[in-house]
CSV table of C-alpha atoms in Angstrom, one decimal:
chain,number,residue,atom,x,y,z
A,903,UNK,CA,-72.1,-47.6,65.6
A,904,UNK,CA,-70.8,-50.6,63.8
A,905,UNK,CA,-68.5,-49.3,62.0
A,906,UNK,CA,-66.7,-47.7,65.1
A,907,UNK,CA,-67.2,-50.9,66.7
A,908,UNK,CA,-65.8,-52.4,64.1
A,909,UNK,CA,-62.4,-50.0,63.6
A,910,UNK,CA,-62.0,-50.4,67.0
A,911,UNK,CA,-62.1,-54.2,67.7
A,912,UNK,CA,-59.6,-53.9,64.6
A,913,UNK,CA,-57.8,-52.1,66.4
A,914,UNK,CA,-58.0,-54.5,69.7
A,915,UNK,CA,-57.2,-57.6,67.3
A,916,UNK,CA,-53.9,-55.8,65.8
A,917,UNK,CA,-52.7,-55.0,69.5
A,918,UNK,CA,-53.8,-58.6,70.4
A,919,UNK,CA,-51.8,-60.1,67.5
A,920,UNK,CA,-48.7,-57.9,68.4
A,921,UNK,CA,-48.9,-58.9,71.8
A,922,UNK,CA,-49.3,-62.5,71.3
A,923,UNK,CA,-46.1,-61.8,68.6
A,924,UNK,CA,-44.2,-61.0,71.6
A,925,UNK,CA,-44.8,-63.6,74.0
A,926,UNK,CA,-44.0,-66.9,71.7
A,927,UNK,CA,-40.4,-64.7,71.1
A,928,UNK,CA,-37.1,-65.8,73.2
A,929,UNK,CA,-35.9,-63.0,75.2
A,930,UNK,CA,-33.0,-62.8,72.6
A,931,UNK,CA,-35.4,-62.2,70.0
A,932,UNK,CA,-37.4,-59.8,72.0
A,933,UNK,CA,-33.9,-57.8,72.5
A,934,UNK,CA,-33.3,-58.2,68.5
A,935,UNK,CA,-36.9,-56.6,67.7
A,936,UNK,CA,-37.0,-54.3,70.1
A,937,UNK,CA,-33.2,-52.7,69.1
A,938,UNK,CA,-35.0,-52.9,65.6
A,939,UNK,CA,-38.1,-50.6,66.7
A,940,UNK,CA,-35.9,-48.3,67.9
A,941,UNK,CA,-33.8,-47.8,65.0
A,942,UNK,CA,-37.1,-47.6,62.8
A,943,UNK,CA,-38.1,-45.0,64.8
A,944,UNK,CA,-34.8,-42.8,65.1
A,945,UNK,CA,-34.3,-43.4,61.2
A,946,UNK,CA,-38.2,-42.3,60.8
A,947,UNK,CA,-37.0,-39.2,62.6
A,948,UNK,CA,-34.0,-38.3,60.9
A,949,UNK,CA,-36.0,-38.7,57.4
A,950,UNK,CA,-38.8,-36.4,58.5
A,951,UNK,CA,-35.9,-33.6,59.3
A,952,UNK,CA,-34.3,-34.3,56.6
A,953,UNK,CA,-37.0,-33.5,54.2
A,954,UNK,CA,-37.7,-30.4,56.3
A,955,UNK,CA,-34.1,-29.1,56.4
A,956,UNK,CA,-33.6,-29.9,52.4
A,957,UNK,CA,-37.3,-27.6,51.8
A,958,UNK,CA,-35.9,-25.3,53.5
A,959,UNK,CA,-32.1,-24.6,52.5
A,960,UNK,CA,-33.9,-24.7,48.3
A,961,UNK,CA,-36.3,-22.2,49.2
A,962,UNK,CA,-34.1,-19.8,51.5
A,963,UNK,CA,-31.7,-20.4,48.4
A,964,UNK,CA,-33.6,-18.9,45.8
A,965,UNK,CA,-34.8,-15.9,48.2
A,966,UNK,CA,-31.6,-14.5,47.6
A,967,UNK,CA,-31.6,-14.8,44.0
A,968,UNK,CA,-34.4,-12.8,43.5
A,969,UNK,CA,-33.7,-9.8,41.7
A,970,UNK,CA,-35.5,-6.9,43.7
A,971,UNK,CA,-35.4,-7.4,47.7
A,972,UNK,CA,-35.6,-5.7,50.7
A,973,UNK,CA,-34.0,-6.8,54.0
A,974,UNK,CA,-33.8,-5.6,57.6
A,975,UNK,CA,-31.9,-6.5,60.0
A,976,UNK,CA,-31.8,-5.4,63.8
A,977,UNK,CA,-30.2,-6.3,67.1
A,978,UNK,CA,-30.3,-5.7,70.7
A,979,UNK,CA,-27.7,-3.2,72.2
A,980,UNK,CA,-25.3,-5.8,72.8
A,981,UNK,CA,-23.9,-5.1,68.7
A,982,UNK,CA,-22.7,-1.6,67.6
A,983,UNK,CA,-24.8,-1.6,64.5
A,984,UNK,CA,-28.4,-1.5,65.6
A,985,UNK,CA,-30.0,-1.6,61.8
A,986,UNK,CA,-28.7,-2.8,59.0
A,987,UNK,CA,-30.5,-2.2,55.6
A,988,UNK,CA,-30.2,-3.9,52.1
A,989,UNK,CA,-31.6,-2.4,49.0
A,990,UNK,CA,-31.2,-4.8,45.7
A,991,UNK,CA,-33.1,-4.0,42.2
A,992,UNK,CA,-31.3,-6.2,39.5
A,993,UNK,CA,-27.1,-5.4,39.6
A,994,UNK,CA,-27.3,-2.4,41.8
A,995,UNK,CA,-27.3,-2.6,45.5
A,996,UNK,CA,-27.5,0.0,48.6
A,997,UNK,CA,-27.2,-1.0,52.1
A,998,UNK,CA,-27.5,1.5,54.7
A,999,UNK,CA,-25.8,0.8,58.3
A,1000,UNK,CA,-27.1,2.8,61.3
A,1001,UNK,CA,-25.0,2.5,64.6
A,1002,UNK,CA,-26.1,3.3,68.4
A,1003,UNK,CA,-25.2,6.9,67.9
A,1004,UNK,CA,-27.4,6.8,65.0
A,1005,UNK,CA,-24.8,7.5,62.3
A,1006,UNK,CA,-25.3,6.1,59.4
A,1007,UNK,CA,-22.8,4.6,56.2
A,1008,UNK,CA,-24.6,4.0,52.7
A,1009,UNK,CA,-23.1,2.2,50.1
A,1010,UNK,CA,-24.0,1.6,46.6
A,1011,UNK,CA,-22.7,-1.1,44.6
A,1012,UNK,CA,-22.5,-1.3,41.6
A,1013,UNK,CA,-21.3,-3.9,38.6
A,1014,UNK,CA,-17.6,-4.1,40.2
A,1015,UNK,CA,-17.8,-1.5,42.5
A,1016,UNK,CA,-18.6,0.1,45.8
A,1017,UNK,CA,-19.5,3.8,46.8
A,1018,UNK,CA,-19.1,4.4,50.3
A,1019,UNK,CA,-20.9,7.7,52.0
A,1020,UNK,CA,-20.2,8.2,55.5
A,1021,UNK,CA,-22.5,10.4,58.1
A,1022,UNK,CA,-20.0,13.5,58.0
A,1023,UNK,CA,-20.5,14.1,53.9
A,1024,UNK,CA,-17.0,11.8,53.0
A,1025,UNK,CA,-17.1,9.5,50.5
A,1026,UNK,CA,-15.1,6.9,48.4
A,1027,UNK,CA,-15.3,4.6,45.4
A,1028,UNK,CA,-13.1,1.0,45.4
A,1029,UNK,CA,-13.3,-1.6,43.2
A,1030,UNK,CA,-14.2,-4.7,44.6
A,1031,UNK,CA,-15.5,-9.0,43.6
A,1032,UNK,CA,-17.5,-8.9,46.9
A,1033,UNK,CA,-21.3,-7.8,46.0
A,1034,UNK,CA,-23.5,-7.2,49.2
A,1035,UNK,CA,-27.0,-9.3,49.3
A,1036,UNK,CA,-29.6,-10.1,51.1
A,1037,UNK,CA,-29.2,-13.4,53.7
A,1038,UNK,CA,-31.9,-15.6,53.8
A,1039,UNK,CA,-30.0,-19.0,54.1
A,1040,UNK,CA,-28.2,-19.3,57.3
A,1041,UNK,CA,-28.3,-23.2,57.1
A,1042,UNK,CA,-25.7,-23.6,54.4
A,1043,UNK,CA,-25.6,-27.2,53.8
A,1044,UNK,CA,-25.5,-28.1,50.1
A,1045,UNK,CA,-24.2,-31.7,50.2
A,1046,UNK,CA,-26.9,-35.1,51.5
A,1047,UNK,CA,-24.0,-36.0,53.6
A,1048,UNK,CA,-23.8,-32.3,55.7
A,1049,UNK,CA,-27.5,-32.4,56.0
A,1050,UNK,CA,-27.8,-36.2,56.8
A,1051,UNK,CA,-24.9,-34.8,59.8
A,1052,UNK,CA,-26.7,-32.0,60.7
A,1053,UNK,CA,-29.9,-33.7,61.6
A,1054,UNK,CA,-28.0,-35.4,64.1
A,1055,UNK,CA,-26.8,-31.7,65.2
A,1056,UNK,CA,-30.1,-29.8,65.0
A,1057,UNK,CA,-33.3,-30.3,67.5
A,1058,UNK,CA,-36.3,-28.9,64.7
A,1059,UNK,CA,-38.9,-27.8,67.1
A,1060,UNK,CA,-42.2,-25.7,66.4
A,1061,UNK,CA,-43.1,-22.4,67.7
A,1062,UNK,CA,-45.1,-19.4,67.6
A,1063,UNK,CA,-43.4,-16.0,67.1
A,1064,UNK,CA,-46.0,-12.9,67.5
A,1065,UNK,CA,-48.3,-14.7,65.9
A,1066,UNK,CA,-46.1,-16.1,63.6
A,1067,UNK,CA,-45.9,-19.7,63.2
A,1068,UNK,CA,-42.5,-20.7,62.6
A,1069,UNK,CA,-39.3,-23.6,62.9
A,1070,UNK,CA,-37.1,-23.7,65.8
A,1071,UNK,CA,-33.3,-25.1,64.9
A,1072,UNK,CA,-31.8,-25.1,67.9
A,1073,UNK,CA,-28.4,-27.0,69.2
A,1074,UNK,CA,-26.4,-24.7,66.4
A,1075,UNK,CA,-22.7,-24.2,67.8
A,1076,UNK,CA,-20.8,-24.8,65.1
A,1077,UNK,CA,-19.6,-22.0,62.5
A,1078,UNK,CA,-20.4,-24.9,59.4
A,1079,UNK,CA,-23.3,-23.6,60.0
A,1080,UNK,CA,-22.7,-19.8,59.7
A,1081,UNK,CA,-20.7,-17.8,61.5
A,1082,UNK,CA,-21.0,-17.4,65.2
A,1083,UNK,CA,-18.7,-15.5,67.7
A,1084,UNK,CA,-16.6,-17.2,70.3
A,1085,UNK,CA,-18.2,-15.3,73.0
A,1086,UNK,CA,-21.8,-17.0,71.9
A,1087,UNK,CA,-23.0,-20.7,73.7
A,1088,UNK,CA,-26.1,-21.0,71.7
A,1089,UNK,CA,-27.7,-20.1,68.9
A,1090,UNK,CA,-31.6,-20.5,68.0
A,1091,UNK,CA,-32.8,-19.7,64.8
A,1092,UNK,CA,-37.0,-19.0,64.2
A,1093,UNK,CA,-37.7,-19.5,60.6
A,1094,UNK,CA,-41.1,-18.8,59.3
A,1095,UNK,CA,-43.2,-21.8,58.5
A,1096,UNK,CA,-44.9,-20.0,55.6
A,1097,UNK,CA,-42.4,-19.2,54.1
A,1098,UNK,CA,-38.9,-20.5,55.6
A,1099,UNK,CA,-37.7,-17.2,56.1
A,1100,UNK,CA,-35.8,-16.1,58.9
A,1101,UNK,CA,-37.7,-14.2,61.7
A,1102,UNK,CA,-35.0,-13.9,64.1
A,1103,UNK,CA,-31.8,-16.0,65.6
A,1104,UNK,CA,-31.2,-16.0,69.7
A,1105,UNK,CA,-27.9,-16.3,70.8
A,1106,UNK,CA,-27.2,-17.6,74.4
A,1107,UNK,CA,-23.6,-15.8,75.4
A,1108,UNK,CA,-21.0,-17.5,77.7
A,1109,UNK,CA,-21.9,-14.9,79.8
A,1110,UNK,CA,-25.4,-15.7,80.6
A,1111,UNK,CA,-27.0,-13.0,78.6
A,1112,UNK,CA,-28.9,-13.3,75.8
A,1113,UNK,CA,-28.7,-11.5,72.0
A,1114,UNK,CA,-31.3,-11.1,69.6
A,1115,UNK,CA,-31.3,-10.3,65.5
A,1116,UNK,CA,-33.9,-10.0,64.0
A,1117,UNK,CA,-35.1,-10.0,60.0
A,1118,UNK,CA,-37.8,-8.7,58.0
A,1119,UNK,CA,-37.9,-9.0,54.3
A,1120,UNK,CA,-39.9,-7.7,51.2
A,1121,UNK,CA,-39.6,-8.4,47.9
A,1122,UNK,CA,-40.6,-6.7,44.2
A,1123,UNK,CA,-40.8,-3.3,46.3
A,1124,UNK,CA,-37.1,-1.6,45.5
A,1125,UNK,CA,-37.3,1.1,43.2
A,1126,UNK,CA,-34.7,2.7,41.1
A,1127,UNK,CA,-35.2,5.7,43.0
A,1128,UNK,CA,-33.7,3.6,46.5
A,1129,UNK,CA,-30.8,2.3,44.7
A,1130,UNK,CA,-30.0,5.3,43.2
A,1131,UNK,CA,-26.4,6.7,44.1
A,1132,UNK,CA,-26.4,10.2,45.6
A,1133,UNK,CA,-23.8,12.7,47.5
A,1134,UNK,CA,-20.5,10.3,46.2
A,1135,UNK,CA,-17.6,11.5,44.3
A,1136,UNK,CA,-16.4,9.5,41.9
């Protein structure tokens, strides 16, 4: 009991103090601290994001350096490609692309090249610089300044997804961020907390309507036997 008292009449004599603070201030001065609160506040604010936003880029970053991944990615009808799948094990990649009809393209890259299977038994091999990979970033800032920017940009909310606990970055509508389509308002991206991967992103259309993607990912379960080319002509 007295120690409760005595946090709390600490408590009472700090609120007291401030208070009596205030009213031996000129109303200019009041204006001066009180501008000065607020700025403490919104620069409290922009630090906490900031932190949060830099945790998050580095560890979505090295996701997608990890040599053996999995990645799935699926939207509402409002795409043509309702599943899109990624297969990596060291340099060799496979990504499967299934559309509405349910047709599907594989391709297989490989070192400087990729294999292209369609549905109807076709194939092709081109050289090419462009290696496919799995996303996990879809932040993208790398400099202090874009991030100090886009803290002003972004609201960094909390929700929970099926369970899931995750981020809310809302107010994206800008493509520095990553590429969004002219026809899209507003996007929401749901990271998970535990692990800052992506769970899904929302897009609110011009339209009114609303598109969904979402992602699942595993890693160090890619076997030689998924990446492994079949049915292409070289």
């Amino acid at each position: 009991m007295g120690k409760n008292s005595y946090y709390y009449g600490g408590n009472t004599n700090i609120r007291e103090a401030v208070k009596g603070y205030f009213q031996v201030l000129t109303p200019k001065d009041k204006i001066i601290v009180s501008i000065l609160l607020v700025v403490l506040v919104i620069v409290f604010l922009v630090v906490q994001k900031l932190v949060t936003l830099s945790i998050i880029v580095g560890r979505t970053k090295q996701y997608e350096r990890m040599p053996n991944a999995y990645q799935e990615i699926t939207n509402d009808v409002s795409n043509e490609i309702k599943k899109h799948e990624i297969f990596k094990k060291d340099d060799k990649v496979k990504t499967i692309s299934t559309t509405r009809r349910n047709s599907k393209t594989v391709k297989y890259y490989d070192s400087n090249r990729v294999s292209t299977l369609e549905e109807d038994g076709t194939s092709r091999s081109l050289s090419t610089k462009n290696i496919a990979n799995i996303t996990t970033n879809f932040l993208g800032p790398t400099t202090l300044g874009d991030m100090i920017t886009d803290c002003f940009k972004f609201k960094l909310n909390t929700e929970q997804v099926e369970t899931v606990d995750c981020y809310v970055i809302s107010g994206i509508q800008s493509s520095d961020v990553f590429y969004v389509e002219d026809d899209v308002k507003n996007v929401k991206l749901y990271l998970a907390k535990k692990t800052d991967l992506p769970v899904k992103i929302v897009e609110e259309l011009h339209n009114g309507k609303i598109r969904v993607t979402s992602y699942r990912y595993e890693f160090d379960v890619v076997t030689d036997k998924d990446v492994l080319m079949q049915g292409v002509r070289r």
